[in-house]
mmCIF file of C-alpha atoms and ligand atoms in Angstrom:
data_model
loop_
_atom_site.group_PDB
_atom_site.id
_atom_site.type_symbol
_atom_site.label_atom_id
_atom_site.label_comp_id
_atom_site.label_asym_id
_atom_site.label_seq_id
_atom_site.Cartn_x
_atom_site.Cartn_y
_atom_site.Cartn_z
ATOM 1 C CA MET A 480 -4.051 62.853 -91.023
ATOM 2 C CA CYS A 481 -5.745 61.135 -88.098
ATOM 3 C CA GLU A 482 -5.186 57.566 -89.267
ATOM 4 C CA GLN A 483 -1.509 58.328 -89.466
ATOM 5 C CA THR A 484 -0.688 59.923 -86.273
ATOM 6 C CA ALA A 485 -3.576 59.736 -83.701
ATOM 7 C CA ARG A 486 -3.181 57.311 -80.608
ATOM 8 C CA ALA A 487 -7.000 56.251 -80.620
ATOM 9 C CA TRP A 488 -9.841 57.029 -82.907
ATOM 10 C CA THR A 489 -13.149 56.464 -83.922
ATOM 11 C CA GLU A 490 -14.158 55.878 -87.612
ATOM 12 C CA LEU A 491 -17.748 56.976 -88.602
ATOM 13 C CA SER A 492 -19.222 55.436 -91.835
ATOM 14 C CA ARG A 493 -21.206 57.787 -93.550
ATOM 15 C CA ALA A 494 -22.237 55.163 -96.003
ATOM 16 C CA ALA A 495 -23.585 53.110 -92.844
ATOM 17 C CA LEU A 496 -25.143 56.188 -91.547
ATOM 18 C CA ARG A 497 -27.061 56.945 -94.751
ATOM 19 C CA HIS A 498 -27.975 53.320 -95.111
ATOM 20 C CA ASN A 499 -29.631 53.266 -91.722
ATOM 21 C CA ALA A 500 -31.125 56.645 -92.130
ATOM 22 C CA ALA A 501 -33.057 55.355 -95.451
ATOM 23 C CA LEU A 502 -33.858 52.054 -93.817
ATOM 24 C CA LEU A 503 -35.719 53.722 -90.971
ATOM 25 C CA ARG A 504 -37.201 56.334 -93.073
ATOM 26 C CA GLY A 505 -38.865 53.520 -94.808
ATOM 27 C CA LEU A 506 -40.569 52.357 -91.511
ATOM 28 C CA LEU A 507 -41.748 56.019 -90.650
ATOM 29 C CA PRO A 508 -45.737 56.215 -90.335
ATOM 30 C CA ALA A 509 -47.223 58.492 -92.807
ATOM 31 C CA GLY A 510 -46.452 62.069 -92.201
ATOM 32 C CA CYS A 511 -43.749 61.147 -89.909
ATOM 33 C CA GLU A 512 -40.021 62.778 -89.857
ATOM 34 C CA LEU A 513 -36.861 61.575 -88.552
ATOM 35 C CA MET A 514 -35.528 63.724 -85.691
ATOM 36 C CA PRO A 515 -32.435 62.102 -84.939
ATOM 37 C CA ALA A 516 -31.018 61.988 -81.312
ATOM 38 C CA LEU A 517 -27.723 63.646 -81.441
ATOM 39 C CA LYS A 518 -27.082 63.948 -77.752
ATOM 40 C CA ALA A 519 -23.764 62.767 -76.000
ATOM 41 C CA ASP A 520 -21.969 63.830 -79.324
ATOM 42 C CA ALA A 521 -24.196 61.359 -81.414
ATOM 43 C CA TYR A 522 -23.554 58.521 -79.090
ATOM 44 C CA GLY A 523 -19.979 58.912 -79.546
ATOM 45 C CA HIS A 524 -20.065 59.145 -83.149
ATOM 46 C CA GLY A 525 -19.339 62.786 -83.543
ATOM 47 C CA ALA A 526 -22.611 65.048 -83.560
ATOM 48 C CA ALA A 527 -21.547 67.573 -85.944
ATOM 49 C CA ALA A 528 -20.297 65.027 -88.913
ATOM 50 C CA VAL A 529 -23.557 62.953 -88.268
ATOM 51 C CA ALA A 530 -25.876 65.956 -88.322
ATOM 52 C CA GLY A 531 -24.181 67.302 -91.498
ATOM 53 C CA GLU A 532 -24.558 63.947 -93.306
ATOM 54 C CA LEU A 533 -28.189 63.739 -92.319
ATOM 55 C CA ALA A 534 -28.736 67.187 -93.299
ATOM 56 C CA LYS A 535 -27.577 66.355 -96.903
ATOM 57 C CA MET A 536 -30.465 63.665 -96.786
ATOM 58 C CA GLY A 537 -33.144 66.283 -95.934
ATOM 59 C CA VAL A 538 -33.022 65.734 -92.193
ATOM 60 C CA ARG A 539 -34.700 68.760 -90.710
ATOM 61 C CA ALA A 540 -34.965 68.326 -86.955
ATOM 62 C CA PHE A 541 -32.649 66.932 -84.391
ATOM 63 C CA CYS A 542 -32.763 66.278 -80.584
ATOM 64 C CA VAL A 543 -30.044 66.690 -78.036
ATOM 65 C CA ALA A 544 -29.949 66.378 -74.409
ATOM 66 C CA THR A 545 -28.598 69.625 -73.245
ATOM 67 C CA ALA A 546 -28.578 73.360 -74.532
ATOM 68 C CA ARG A 547 -24.793 73.301 -74.755
ATOM 69 C CA GLU A 548 -25.051 70.181 -77.109
ATOM 70 C CA GLY A 549 -27.697 72.339 -78.863
ATOM 71 C CA ALA A 550 -25.352 75.440 -79.074
ATOM 72 C CA ALA A 551 -22.441 73.239 -80.259
ATOM 73 C CA LEU A 552 -24.387 71.927 -83.204
ATOM 74 C CA ARG A 553 -25.333 75.495 -84.174
ATOM 75 C CA GLU A 554 -21.981 76.696 -84.063
ATOM 76 C CA SER A 555 -20.936 73.783 -86.462
ATOM 77 C CA GLY A 556 -23.772 75.040 -88.738
ATOM 78 C CA VAL A 557 -26.573 72.612 -88.290
ATOM 79 C CA ARG A 558 -29.914 74.530 -89.243
ATOM 80 C CA GLY A 559 -33.705 73.296 -88.640
ATOM 81 C CA VAL A 560 -35.169 72.490 -85.311
ATOM 82 C CA ILE A 561 -32.941 71.413 -82.533
ATOM 83 C CA LEU A 562 -34.788 70.235 -79.601
ATOM 84 C CA VAL A 563 -33.137 70.064 -76.009
ATOM 85 C CA LEU A 564 -34.935 66.889 -74.229
ATOM 86 C CA GLY A 565 -33.392 67.429 -70.945
ATOM 87 C CA TYR A 566 -33.392 69.979 -68.098
ATOM 88 C CA THR A 567 -31.902 73.250 -68.727
ATOM 89 C CA GLY A 568 -30.466 75.320 -65.899
ATOM 90 C CA GLU A 569 -30.780 79.186 -65.320
ATOM 91 C CA GLN A 570 -27.240 79.636 -66.394
ATOM 92 C CA ASP A 571 -27.810 78.232 -69.892
ATOM 93 C CA LEU A 572 -31.217 79.674 -70.419
ATOM 94 C CA PRO A 573 -29.619 82.423 -72.612
ATOM 95 C CA LEU A 574 -28.378 79.888 -75.029
ATOM 96 C CA LEU A 575 -31.752 78.936 -76.118
ATOM 97 C CA MET A 576 -32.633 82.108 -77.880
ATOM 98 C CA ARG A 577 -29.262 82.841 -78.835
ATOM 99 C CA HIS A 578 -28.937 79.530 -80.844
ATOM 100 C CA ASP A 579 -32.690 79.297 -81.746
ATOM 101 C CA LEU A 580 -33.063 76.218 -79.663
ATOM 102 C CA THR A 581 -36.231 74.436 -78.812
ATOM 103 C CA GLN A 582 -36.348 73.478 -75.161
ATOM 104 C CA THR A 583 -38.637 70.742 -73.630
ATOM 105 C CA VAL A 584 -40.738 71.893 -70.746
ATOM 106 C CA VAL A 585 -39.877 69.006 -68.436
ATOM 107 C CA ASP A 586 -42.252 69.792 -65.464
ATOM 108 C CA LEU A 587 -44.327 72.842 -64.068
ATOM 109 C CA ASP A 588 -41.546 74.275 -62.383
ATOM 110 C CA CYS A 589 -39.576 74.518 -65.815
ATOM 111 C CA ALA A 590 -42.659 76.063 -67.268
ATOM 112 C CA ARG A 591 -42.805 78.705 -64.739
ATOM 113 C CA LEU A 592 -39.226 79.492 -64.982
ATOM 114 C CA LEU A 593 -39.370 79.801 -68.961
ATOM 115 C CA ALA A 594 -42.440 81.908 -68.692
ATOM 116 C CA ASP A 595 -40.979 84.183 -66.211
ATOM 117 C CA ARG A 596 -38.270 85.189 -68.586
ATOM 118 C CA GLY A 597 -40.790 86.809 -70.829
ATOM 119 C CA GLU A 598 -39.065 85.587 -74.096
ATOM 120 C CA PRO A 599 -40.471 84.088 -76.833
ATOM 121 C CA VAL A 600 -38.327 80.717 -76.560
ATOM 122 C CA ARG A 601 -39.879 77.838 -78.864
ATOM 123 C CA VAL A 602 -40.806 74.765 -76.443
ATOM 124 C CA HIS A 603 -42.121 71.203 -76.910
ATOM 125 C CA ILE A 604 -44.052 69.826 -73.595
ATOM 126 C CA ALA A 605 -43.100 66.757 -72.109
ATOM 127 C CA VAL A 606 -45.924 64.566 -71.176
ATOM 128 C CA ASP A 607 -45.434 62.223 -68.593
ATOM 129 C CA THR A 608 -47.248 58.807 -69.555
ATOM 130 C CA GLY A 609 -45.585 56.444 -67.245
ATOM 131 C CA MET A 610 -41.819 56.771 -67.452
ATOM 132 C CA HIS A 611 -41.993 59.145 -64.395
ATOM 133 C CA ARG A 612 -38.779 60.512 -65.384
ATOM 134 C CA LEU A 613 -39.594 64.020 -67.141
ATOM 135 C CA GLY A 614 -42.795 65.582 -68.379
ATOM 136 C CA VAL A 615 -45.991 67.027 -67.081
ATOM 137 C CA GLY A 616 -48.640 64.843 -65.460
ATOM 138 C CA PRO A 617 -52.009 64.384 -66.665
ATOM 139 C CA GLY A 618 -53.234 66.032 -63.586
ATOM 140 C CA GLU A 619 -51.233 69.063 -64.240
ATOM 141 C CA LEU A 620 -52.274 70.128 -67.640
ATOM 142 C CA GLU A 621 -54.935 72.944 -66.553
ATOM 143 C CA GLN A 622 -51.863 74.410 -64.503
ATOM 144 C CA LEU A 623 -49.813 74.205 -67.480
ATOM 145 C CA CYS A 624 -52.101 75.802 -69.768
ATOM 146 C CA ALA A 625 -52.838 78.655 -67.422
ATOM 147 C CA LEU A 626 -49.040 79.488 -67.389
ATOM 148 C CA LEU A 627 -48.545 79.204 -71.276
ATOM 149 C CA ARG A 628 -51.428 81.395 -71.747
ATOM 150 C CA ARG A 629 -49.758 84.286 -69.785
ATOM 151 C CA ALA A 630 -46.338 83.656 -71.439
ATOM 152 C CA PRO A 631 -44.994 84.364 -74.667
ATOM 153 C CA LEU A 632 -43.543 81.248 -75.127
ATOM 154 C CA ARG A 633 -44.064 79.497 -78.545
ATOM 155 C CA VAL A 634 -45.706 75.949 -77.884
ATOM 156 C CA GLU A 635 -44.403 73.940 -80.902
ATOM 157 C CA GLY A 636 -44.630 70.584 -79.779
ATOM 158 C CA VAL A 637 -45.816 68.172 -77.304
ATOM 159 C CA PHE A 638 -44.179 64.434 -76.677
ATOM 160 C CA THR A 639 -43.759 61.638 -74.464
ATOM 161 C CA HIS A 640 -41.185 58.853 -74.157
ATOM 162 C CA LEU A 641 -41.665 55.174 -74.153
ATOM 163 C CA CYS A 642 -40.057 53.161 -71.316
ATOM 164 C CA ALA A 643 -40.622 49.891 -72.433
ATOM 165 C CA ALA A 644 -40.979 49.560 -76.114
ATOM 166 C CA ASP A 645 -38.015 47.190 -76.337
ATOM 167 C CA GLY A 646 -39.709 44.796 -74.194
ATOM 168 C CA THR A 647 -41.280 41.700 -75.682
ATOM 169 C CA GLY A 648 -43.342 40.473 -72.693
ATOM 170 C CA LEU A 649 -47.146 41.114 -72.279
ATOM 171 C CA ARG A 650 -46.524 43.450 -69.434
ATOM 172 C CA GLU A 651 -44.177 45.723 -71.352
ATOM 173 C CA ARG A 652 -46.532 45.576 -74.579
ATOM 174 C CA ALA A 653 -49.652 46.575 -72.717
ATOM 175 C CA TYR A 654 -47.678 49.278 -70.776
ATOM 176 C CA THR A 655 -46.455 50.767 -74.226
ATOM 177 C CA ARG A 656 -49.731 50.821 -75.539
ATOM 178 C CA ALA A 657 -51.244 52.534 -72.327
ATOM 179 C CA GLN A 658 -48.732 54.985 -72.653
ATOM 180 C CA ALA A 659 -49.365 55.889 -76.249
ATOM 181 C CA ALA A 660 -53.386 55.909 -75.475
ATOM 182 C CA ALA A 661 -52.594 58.113 -72.605
ATOM 183 C CA PHE A 662 -50.412 60.647 -74.668
ATOM 184 C CA TRP A 663 -53.031 61.025 -77.492
ATOM 185 C CA GLU A 664 -55.458 61.669 -74.940
ATOM 186 C CA THR A 665 -53.319 64.443 -73.528
ATOM 187 C CA VAL A 666 -52.861 65.820 -76.881
ATOM 188 C CA GLN A 667 -56.646 66.165 -77.145
ATOM 189 C CA THR A 668 -56.921 67.669 -73.600
ATOM 190 C CA LEU A 669 -54.355 70.366 -74.558
ATOM 191 C CA ARG A 670 -56.216 71.155 -77.799
ATOM 192 C CA ALA A 671 -59.503 71.464 -76.146
ATOM 193 C CA ALA A 672 -57.798 73.741 -73.697
ATOM 194 C CA GLY A 673 -56.474 75.789 -76.356
ATOM 195 C CA CYS A 674 -52.886 74.869 -75.878
ATOM 196 C CA ALA A 675 -52.565 73.109 -78.975
ATOM 197 C CA ALA A 676 -49.060 72.055 -80.307
ATOM 198 C CA PRO A 677 -48.455 71.638 -83.934
ATOM 199 C CA LYS A 678 -46.341 68.632 -83.690
ATOM 200 C CA ALA A 679 -46.597 65.511 -81.556
ATOM 201 C CA HIS A 680 -44.188 62.529 -81.082
ATOM 202 C CA LEU A 681 -43.570 59.562 -79.209
ATOM 203 C CA LEU A 682 -41.582 57.301 -80.940
ATOM 204 C CA ASN A 683 -37.786 56.243 -80.258
ATOM 205 C CA SER A 684 -35.808 53.477 -81.987
ATOM 206 C CA ALA A 685 -37.773 50.901 -80.352
ATOM 207 C CA GLY A 686 -40.783 52.623 -80.653
ATOM 208 C CA LEU A 687 -40.324 53.119 -84.588
ATOM 209 C CA LEU A 688 -39.389 49.491 -84.936
ATOM 210 C CA GLY A 689 -42.066 48.024 -82.773
ATOM 211 C CA TYR A 690 -45.074 50.460 -82.792
ATOM 212 C CA PRO A 691 -45.008 52.253 -86.055
ATOM 213 C CA GLU A 692 -49.002 52.506 -85.824
ATOM 214 C CA PHE A 693 -48.555 54.921 -82.754
ATOM 215 C CA GLY A 694 -47.928 57.694 -85.293
ATOM 216 C CA GLY A 695 -46.780 61.124 -84.692
ATOM 217 C CA ASP A 696 -44.902 63.939 -86.772
ATOM 218 C CA TYR A 697 -41.327 62.923 -85.705
ATOM 219 C CA ALA A 698 -39.645 59.562 -84.743
ATOM 220 C CA ARG A 699 -36.602 60.515 -82.195
ATOM 221 C CA VAL A 700 -34.509 57.608 -83.239
ATOM 222 C CA GLY A 701 -30.784 57.303 -81.631
ATOM 223 C CA ILE A 702 -29.499 53.887 -81.328
ATOM 224 C CA ALA A 703 -30.737 52.292 -84.639
ATOM 225 C CA LEU A 704 -29.645 55.055 -86.643
ATOM 226 C CA TYR A 705 -26.095 54.516 -85.511
ATOM 227 C CA GLY A 706 -26.687 50.656 -86.753
ATOM 228 C CA THR A 707 -27.345 48.764 -83.746
ATOM 229 C CA LEU A 708 -29.879 48.371 -80.769
ATOM 230 C CA SER A 709 -29.068 47.985 -77.171
ATOM 231 C CA THR A 710 -28.250 44.343 -77.235
ATOM 232 C CA ARG A 711 -27.226 41.425 -79.634
ATOM 233 C CA GLU A 712 -30.840 39.749 -78.940
ATOM 234 C CA GLU A 713 -32.653 42.925 -79.585
ATOM 235 C CA LEU A 714 -30.769 43.500 -82.921
ATOM 236 C CA SER A 715 -31.293 39.884 -84.151
ATOM 237 C CA ARG A 716 -35.065 40.002 -82.999
ATOM 238 C CA CYS A 717 -35.569 43.161 -85.291
ATOM 239 C CA GLY A 718 -34.802 41.609 -88.451
ATOM 240 C CA LEU A 719 -33.481 44.861 -89.961
ATOM 241 C CA GLU A 720 -30.126 44.963 -92.070
ATOM 242 C CA LEU A 721 -28.662 47.802 -89.590
ATOM 243 C CA ARG A 722 -24.890 48.590 -90.248
ATOM 244 C CA ALA A 723 -22.659 49.719 -87.560
ATOM 245 C CA ALA A 724 -21.578 53.194 -88.261
ATOM 246 C CA LEU A 725 -18.819 53.301 -85.887
ATOM 247 C CA SER A 726 -15.385 51.490 -85.455
ATOM 248 C CA LEU A 727 -12.924 52.151 -82.549
ATOM 249 C CA ARG A 728 -9.073 51.819 -83.286
ATOM 250 C CA ALA A 729 -5.991 52.424 -81.352
ATOM 251 C CA ARG A 730 -2.464 52.438 -82.251
ATOM 252 C CA VAL A 731 0.119 49.765 -80.954
ATOM 253 C CA SER A 732 2.500 51.853 -79.017
ATOM 254 C CA SER A 733 5.018 49.277 -78.032
ATOM 255 C CA VAL A 734 5.723 45.442 -78.410
ATOM 256 C CA ARG A 735 7.795 43.496 -75.784
ATOM 257 C CA LEU A 736 8.674 39.950 -74.786
ATOM 258 C CA LEU A 737 7.887 38.420 -71.494
ATOM 259 C CA ARG A 738 9.474 35.165 -70.170
ATOM 260 C CA ARG A 739 7.130 32.814 -68.838
ATOM 261 C CA GLY A 740 6.410 33.655 -65.164
ATOM 262 C CA GLU A 741 6.965 37.455 -65.484
ATOM 263 C CA CYS A 742 3.837 39.638 -64.869
ATOM 264 C CA ALA A 743 2.503 42.831 -66.340
ATOM 265 C CA GLY A 744 0.169 45.638 -65.692
ATOM 266 C CA TYR A 745 -1.291 47.176 -62.343
ATOM 267 C CA GLY A 746 -1.404 44.754 -59.390
ATOM 268 C CA MET A 747 0.660 42.065 -61.469
ATOM 269 C CA ASP A 748 -2.504 40.581 -62.461
ATOM 270 C CA PHE A 749 -1.283 39.146 -65.386
ATOM 271 C CA ALA A 750 1.602 36.313 -65.083
ATOM 272 C CA ALA A 751 2.741 35.110 -68.458
ATOM 273 C CA PRO A 752 1.835 31.180 -68.875
ATOM 274 C CA ARG A 753 4.187 31.044 -71.315
ATOM 275 C CA ASP A 754 6.969 33.240 -73.081
ATOM 276 C CA THR A 755 4.679 36.058 -74.370
ATOM 277 C CA VAL A 756 4.647 38.626 -76.795
ATOM 278 C CA LEU A 757 2.519 41.670 -75.264
ATOM 279 C CA ALA A 758 1.593 44.889 -77.232
ATOM 280 C CA SER A 759 0.600 48.101 -75.618
ATOM 281 C CA LEU A 760 -2.434 49.851 -77.128
ATOM 282 C CA ALA A 761 -2.657 53.713 -76.832
ATOM 283 C CA ILE A 762 -6.167 53.503 -75.433
ATOM 284 C CA GLY A 763 -7.526 53.367 -71.859
ATOM 285 C CA TYR A 764 -10.761 53.630 -69.599
ATOM 286 C CA ALA A 765 -10.312 57.488 -69.872
ATOM 287 C CA ASP A 766 -10.932 57.120 -73.619
ATOM 288 C CA GLY A 767 -14.067 55.071 -72.835
ATOM 289 C CA LEU A 768 -13.030 51.402 -73.085
ATOM 290 C CA PRO A 769 -14.503 49.715 -70.063
ATOM 291 C CA ARG A 770 -11.939 48.571 -67.250
ATOM 292 C CA ALA A 771 -14.104 45.665 -66.817
ATOM 293 C CA LEU A 772 -12.801 44.146 -70.180
ATOM 294 C CA SER A 773 -9.300 43.696 -68.034
ATOM 295 C CA GLY A 774 -8.131 40.243 -67.510
ATOM 296 C CA GLY A 775 -9.173 38.521 -70.797
ATOM 297 C CA VAL A 776 -12.835 39.479 -70.850
ATOM 298 C CA GLY A 777 -12.305 41.628 -73.757
ATOM 299 C CA GLY A 778 -10.177 41.131 -76.668
ATOM 300 C CA VAL A 779 -9.295 43.177 -80.025
ATOM 301 C CA LEU A 780 -8.277 42.419 -83.755
ATOM 302 C CA LEU A 781 -4.757 42.688 -84.893
ATOM 303 C CA HIS A 782 -3.902 41.651 -88.403
ATOM 304 C CA GLY A 783 -7.203 40.104 -88.610
ATOM 305 C CA CYS A 784 -6.667 37.891 -85.620
ATOM 306 C CA ARG A 785 -8.089 38.069 -82.146
ATOM 307 C CA ALA A 786 -5.648 39.250 -79.269
ATOM 308 C CA PRO A 787 -7.368 39.094 -75.587
ATOM 309 C CA ILE A 788 -6.695 42.003 -73.179
ATOM 310 C CA VAL A 789 -4.389 41.126 -70.301
ATOM 311 C CA GLY A 790 -3.715 42.564 -66.909
ATOM 312 C CA ARG A 791 -5.994 45.453 -65.900
ATOM 313 C CA VAL A 792 -7.069 48.404 -68.590
ATOM 314 C CA CYS A 793 -5.078 51.412 -67.487
ATOM 315 C CA MET A 794 -6.413 55.042 -67.840
ATOM 316 C CA ASP A 795 -4.678 55.713 -71.050
ATOM 317 C CA GLN A 796 -3.287 52.332 -72.266
ATOM 318 C CA THR A 797 -4.056 48.492 -72.488
ATOM 319 C CA LEU A 798 -2.302 45.307 -72.832
ATOM 320 C CA VAL A 799 -2.918 42.830 -75.360
ATOM 321 C CA ASP A 800 -1.345 39.119 -75.649
ATOM 322 C CA VAL A 801 -0.342 39.150 -79.465
ATOM 323 C CA THR A 802 1.752 36.058 -78.906
ATOM 324 C CA ASP A 803 -0.329 33.898 -81.470
ATOM 325 C CA ILE A 804 -0.339 36.899 -84.018
ATOM 326 C CA GLY A 805 2.837 36.952 -86.034
ATOM 327 C CA GLY A 806 4.570 40.271 -86.859
ATOM 328 C CA ALA A 807 3.009 42.595 -84.336
ATOM 329 C CA HIS A 808 4.888 46.154 -84.455
ATOM 330 C CA ALA A 809 4.429 49.540 -82.938
ATOM 331 C CA GLY A 810 2.322 51.548 -85.345
ATOM 332 C CA ASP A 811 -0.113 48.881 -85.947
ATOM 333 C CA THR A 812 -3.515 49.409 -85.687
ATOM 334 C CA ALA A 813 -5.781 47.392 -83.299
ATOM 335 C CA THR A 814 -9.440 47.396 -83.519
ATOM 336 C CA LEU A 815 -11.539 47.216 -80.258
ATOM 337 C CA ILE A 816 -14.950 47.770 -82.159
ATOM 338 C CA GLY A 817 -15.447 47.167 -85.830
ATOM 339 C CA GLU A 818 -13.743 44.688 -88.524
ATOM 340 C CA ASP A 819 -10.474 43.772 -89.480
ATOM 341 C CA GLY A 820 -9.467 41.194 -92.023
ATOM 342 C CA GLY A 821 -12.845 39.510 -92.227
ATOM 343 C CA GLN A 822 -13.283 39.454 -88.227
ATOM 344 C CA SER A 823 -15.387 41.727 -86.249
ATOM 345 C CA ILE A 824 -16.230 43.127 -82.887
ATOM 346 C CA HIS A 825 -19.648 44.468 -82.605
ATOM 347 C CA VAL A 826 -20.474 46.898 -79.869
ATOM 348 C CA CYS A 827 -23.089 44.713 -78.355
ATOM 349 C CA ASP A 828 -20.385 41.986 -77.924
ATOM 350 C CA VAL A 829 -18.319 44.513 -75.840
ATOM 351 C CA ALA A 830 -21.404 45.535 -74.035
ATOM 352 C CA ALA A 831 -22.246 42.132 -73.068
ATOM 353 C CA GLN A 832 -18.814 41.147 -71.618
ATOM 354 C CA VAL A 833 -19.138 44.077 -69.294
ATOM 355 C CA GLY A 834 -22.748 43.663 -68.567
ATOM 356 C CA THR A 835 -24.206 46.883 -69.977
ATOM 357 C CA ILE A 836 -25.979 48.133 -73.225
ATOM 358 C CA ALA A 837 -24.360 49.205 -76.597
ATOM 359 C CA ASN A 838 -25.610 52.920 -75.744
ATOM 360 C CA GLU A 839 -23.475 53.031 -72.836
ATOM 361 C CA ILE A 840 -20.389 51.856 -74.636
ATOM 362 C CA LEU A 841 -20.878 54.321 -77.641
ATOM 363 C CA SER A 842 -21.780 57.262 -75.441
ATOM 364 C CA ARG A 843 -18.832 57.167 -73.332
ATOM 365 C CA LEU A 844 -16.307 57.333 -76.052
ATOM 366 C CA GLY A 845 -14.611 60.217 -74.926
ATOM 367 C CA PRO A 846 -13.356 63.635 -76.330
ATOM 368 C CA ARG A 847 -9.802 62.606 -76.401
ATOM 369 C CA LEU A 848 -10.256 60.255 -79.022
ATOM 370 C CA GLY A 849 -9.411 61.312 -82.710
ATOM 371 C CA ARG A 850 -12.573 61.331 -85.222
ATOM 372 C CA VAL A 851 -11.972 60.024 -88.683
ATOM 373 C CA VAL A 852 -15.291 60.468 -90.854
ATOM 374 C CA GLN A 853 -15.213 58.232 -93.996
HETATM 375 C C1 LIG B 675 -32.439 59.326 -76.030
HETATM 376 C C2 LIG B 675 -33.852 59.641 -76.362
HETATM 377 C C3 LIG B 675 -34.490 59.092 -77.640
HETATM 378 C C4 LIG B 675 -33.504 58.578 -78.645
HETATM 379 O O1 LIG B 675 -33.674 56.935 -78.083
HETATM 380 P P1 LIG B 675 -33.026 55.510 -78.794
HETATM 381 O O2 LIG B 675 -33.420 54.318 -77.749
HETATM 382 O O3 LIG B 675 -31.588 55.729 -78.813
HETATM 383 O O4 LIG B 675 -33.754 55.724 -80.373
HETATM 384 C C5 LIG B 675 -35.494 59.741 -77.679
HETATM 385 N N1 LIG B 675 -36.288 60.381 -77.034
HETATM 386 C C6 LIG B 675 -35.783 60.794 -75.731
HETATM 387 C C7 LIG B 675 -36.535 61.519 -74.840
HETATM 388 C C8 LIG B 675 -34.390 60.433 -75.414
HETATM 389 O O5 LIG B 675 -33.871 60.729 -74.224
#
């Protein structure tokens, strides 16, 4: 088993995932279903395992960022709607029909490209209501409808993305409400133009938590489903009992004694201020552990105690000071995210240490990691 032999691995708690899914379902507006975001390997949690568990709970629609992610999910046996939220290049377009994926119409050019193929690809129309990233603008709806009328595309949905729903300021709140108003107006316009889409959706995690009254047929929840929000502050503010679904662990590969004054790691950054016991962990920045945790910024748990990261995080390895932790041995398990012996390191804390959000830390957990599902 992975646990015995892997150098570094993630552990997915199915119980936590189910708990979060049930909690979020309880917040859904009437008639709205979960459409979990499984992009970036389910934010580092392992998309196939997450989809499998959610499917058991009756979840029938998912979204991903790319056609290849969608194809991989199909290959692992996922059924139901798989919406590709992002751009699909010409090279990957055949995947859409082959795997029965639903493609987002990200702009007019994309609509043209899809229309010209003459295939009955399922699509959802993205509407730009203010994020200005992807989507068809309000002034382009007529052109879009004209395109759709001459193509065999199956228009099954229309959606927009809220870009400030996590903000608490008046400005963000007003902007978010304006986005929702613009969206529902666009839905009406499309309907009036004979381009009605059966499904409409706009809620992401922050949207569902803050604005369930916006409604819609799907809530595209990502981060909350995994049991966290982007920051510790947001997480405490939401007041929900979300449970972190992922732990990140690594093997202690070697333990050694340094005399006071000896240094360790690249660039001789660490000089032992006292006789020091150092443990090497078999995980590095190539696995998604941020290099910015170097030099004592970050820490790990070993035998239920905190050990600071010392020196520079390497590509495949990391040094921690275990002087104050008795009996560290090669083969021990260190916890980089998660609980150990009553102590815990939350992904939001790691994110704060390196100046980013939990989403980035999670989604960068790399393919080299083992995956344990519990
Ligand atoms: C990633 C993404 C989501 C999920 O967002 P969370 O904040 O993780 O809930 C929803 N919709 C779109 C378009 C996305 O790109």
